[in-house]
Amino acid sequence: MHPNEALLHEFYGAFARRDASAMAAAYADDARFSDPVFPNLDASEVRAMWKMLLERGKDLAVTFGGISADDARGKAHWEATYTFSATGRTVHNVIDATFEFRDGKIVRHVDAFDFWRWSRMALGAKGTLLGWTPLVRNKVRETAARQLAKAK
């Protein structure tokens, strides 16, 4: 197994165990993270994001697979099931992740998922009707950014 593939197994294993410190250790100090809700985080923000999500997601369950990596790049598929705290609705999010590595650390991490699908589960009727619009996406991003700023 390539060392970067092992790093991803360790990262997602830590995620499943709810070990934010071990997840944080996988990132380089100049790492960048992006997903549809948190579009451009630096290393300190991504570390704080995982810690916040693990602390708030009391019923969070994570599964993962499809991990592969070489010297420069990697990928993984993971799924998360949790209760969205703002609405109390159950979410089952399906995510494909891509990574870039340097010196045995993650320097770029991009999680891709269907935001509209997520919004239908998390927000109910509002997400079904408006989840595809920039208005809802931007509102979710603003709320998430405020929560992250408080958690840092």
Short mmCIF file of C-alpha atoms in Angstrom, two decimals:
data_model
loop_
_atom_site.label_atom_id
_atom_site.label_comp_id
_atom_site.label_asym_id
_atom_site.label_seq_id
_atom_site.Cartn_x
_atom_site.Cartn_y
_atom_site.Cartn_z
CA MET A 1 0.00 0.00 0.00
CA HIS A 2 1.34 3.43 -0.91
CA PRO A 3 2.05 5.65 2.14
CA ASN A 4 -0.46 8.26 0.93
CA GLU A 5 -3.11 5.56 0.59
CA ALA A 6 -2.31 4.52 4.17
CA LEU A 7 -2.64 8.18 5.21
CA LEU A 8 -6.16 8.29 3.75
CA HIS A 9 -7.11 5.06 5.53
CA GLU A 10 -5.83 6.60 8.78
CA PHE A 11 -7.69 9.86 8.07
CA TYR A 12 -11.06 8.21 7.44
CA GLY A 13 -10.53 5.72 10.25
CA ALA A 14 -10.01 8.70 12.57
CA PHE A 15 -13.15 10.29 11.13
CA ALA A 16 -15.17 7.15 11.84
CA ARG A 17 -13.72 7.08 15.40
CA ARG A 18 -14.51 10.79 15.82
CA ASP A 19 -10.84 11.66 16.41
CA ALA A 20 -10.48 15.25 15.19
CA SER A 21 -6.86 15.50 16.35
CA ALA A 22 -5.78 12.56 14.20
CA MET A 23 -7.68 14.02 11.24
CA ALA A 24 -6.00 17.40 11.76
CA ALA A 25 -2.56 15.79 11.80
CA ALA A 26 -3.06 14.54 8.23
CA TYR A 27 -3.05 18.08 6.81
CA ALA A 28 -0.01 20.17 5.90
CA ASP A 29 0.14 23.60 7.50
CA ASP A 30 -0.58 25.21 4.11
CA ALA A 31 -3.41 22.83 3.16
CA ARG A 32 -6.59 23.98 1.42
CA PHE A 33 -10.06 22.40 1.62
CA SER A 34 -13.21 22.95 -0.40
CA ASP A 35 -16.71 21.52 -0.60
CA PRO A 36 -20.13 22.94 -1.56
CA VAL A 37 -20.74 24.30 1.97
CA PHE A 38 -17.19 25.30 2.97
CA PRO A 39 -15.78 26.50 -0.36
CA ASN A 40 -12.27 27.70 0.50
CA LEU A 41 -10.76 26.84 3.87
CA ASP A 42 -7.14 27.10 4.94
CA ALA A 43 -5.47 24.47 7.14
CA SER A 44 -6.49 26.00 10.48
CA GLU A 45 -10.08 26.39 9.27
CA VAL A 46 -10.34 22.82 7.96
CA ARG A 47 -8.98 21.47 11.23
CA ALA A 48 -11.55 23.56 13.13
CA MET A 49 -14.30 22.45 10.74
CA TRP A 50 -13.74 18.72 11.37
CA LYS A 51 -13.56 19.34 15.13
CA MET A 52 -16.79 21.35 15.03
CA LEU A 53 -18.63 18.78 12.90
CA LEU A 54 -17.54 15.91 15.14
CA GLU A 55 -18.52 17.76 18.31
CA ARG A 56 -21.92 18.79 16.97
CA GLY A 57 -22.75 15.59 15.12
CA LYS A 58 -23.60 13.42 18.09
CA ASP A 59 -25.13 10.69 15.91
CA LEU A 60 -22.69 11.03 12.99
CA ALA A 61 -21.83 7.72 11.33
CA VAL A 62 -19.15 7.58 8.63
CA THR A 63 -18.33 4.82 6.17
CA PHE A 64 -15.60 4.95 3.55
CA GLY A 65 -14.01 3.01 0.73
CA GLY A 66 -12.61 3.30 -2.76
CA ILE A 67 -9.37 4.71 -1.40
CA SER A 68 -6.41 4.96 -3.75
CA ALA A 69 -3.36 7.20 -3.83
CA ASP A 70 0.06 7.66 -5.37
CA ASP A 71 2.89 10.13 -4.75
CA ALA A 72 0.86 13.17 -5.79
CA ARG A 73 -2.87 12.43 -5.77
CA GLY A 74 -5.53 10.36 -4.10
CA LYS A 75 -9.24 9.74 -3.94
CA ALA A 76 -11.84 8.27 -1.63
CA HIS A 77 -15.57 7.71 -1.44
CA TRP A 78 -17.28 8.29 1.87
CA GLU A 79 -20.77 8.54 3.25
CA ALA A 80 -22.07 10.31 6.33
CA THR A 81 -25.39 9.85 8.09
CA TYR A 82 -26.36 12.37 10.75
CA THR A 83 -29.11 14.60 12.07
CA PHE A 84 -28.93 18.13 10.64
CA SER A 85 -29.13 20.22 13.81
CA ALA A 86 -30.96 23.21 12.29
CA THR A 87 -33.98 21.12 11.26
CA GLY A 88 -33.68 17.80 13.09
CA ARG A 89 -33.85 15.99 9.74
CA THR A 90 -31.74 12.93 8.93
CA VAL A 91 -29.16 13.38 6.19
CA HIS A 92 -27.33 10.66 4.28
CA ASN A 93 -24.63 12.46 2.32
CA VAL A 94 -22.61 10.71 -0.40
CA ILE A 95 -19.22 12.29 -1.04
CA ASP A 96 -16.36 11.76 -3.47
CA ALA A 97 -13.08 13.23 -2.29
CA THR A 98 -9.91 14.09 -4.16
CA PHE A 99 -6.56 14.85 -2.57
CA GLU A 100 -3.14 16.21 -3.38
CA PHE A 101 -0.14 15.33 -1.21
CA ARG A 102 3.28 16.69 -0.37
CA ASP A 103 5.77 15.17 2.07
CA GLY A 104 3.24 12.67 3.41
CA LYS A 105 0.57 15.27 4.20
CA ILE A 106 -2.65 16.43 2.53
CA VAL A 107 -2.13 19.80 0.82
CA ARG A 108 -5.42 19.93 -1.09
CA HIS A 109 -8.71 18.21 -0.26
CA VAL A 110 -11.89 18.66 -2.28
CA ASP A 111 -15.15 16.97 -1.27
CA ALA A 112 -17.81 16.81 -3.98
CA PHE A 113 -21.47 16.05 -3.32
CA ASP A 114 -24.84 16.91 -4.80
CA PHE A 115 -25.86 20.03 -2.86
CA TRP A 116 -29.46 19.89 -4.05
CA ARG A 117 -29.77 16.27 -2.87
CA TRP A 118 -28.24 17.29 0.47
CA SER A 119 -30.56 20.31 0.79
CA ARG A 120 -33.67 18.19 0.15
CA MET A 121 -32.71 15.93 3.06
CA ALA A 122 -31.44 18.66 5.39
CA LEU A 123 -34.00 21.39 4.69
CA GLY A 124 -37.09 19.45 3.61
CA ALA A 125 -39.59 21.29 1.40
CA LYS A 126 -37.46 24.44 1.26
CA GLY A 127 -34.52 22.40 0.00
CA THR A 128 -36.66 20.54 -2.51
CA LEU A 129 -38.08 23.75 -3.97
CA LEU A 130 -35.09 26.08 -3.67
CA GLY A 131 -32.03 23.97 -2.84
CA TRP A 132 -30.71 24.23 -6.37
CA THR A 133 -30.64 28.04 -6.25
CA PRO A 134 -27.63 30.20 -5.37
CA LEU A 135 -29.80 31.90 -2.73
CA VAL A 136 -30.11 28.75 -0.61
CA ARG A 137 -26.53 27.62 -1.24
CA ASN A 138 -25.20 31.04 -0.19
CA LYS A 139 -27.40 31.13 2.92
CA VAL A 140 -26.14 27.69 3.97
CA ARG A 141 -22.54 28.79 3.33
CA GLU A 142 -23.00 31.98 5.37
CA THR A 143 -24.50 30.07 8.29
CA ALA A 144 -21.73 27.47 8.18
CA ALA A 145 -19.05 30.17 8.04
CA ARG A 146 -20.54 31.91 11.10
CA GLN A 147 -20.63 28.63 13.02
CA LEU A 148 -17.03 27.87 12.06
CA ALA A 149 -15.89 31.35 13.13
CA LYS A 150 -17.48 30.79 16.55
CA ALA A 151 -15.88 27.34 16.87
CA LYS A 152 -12.34 28.53 16.11
#
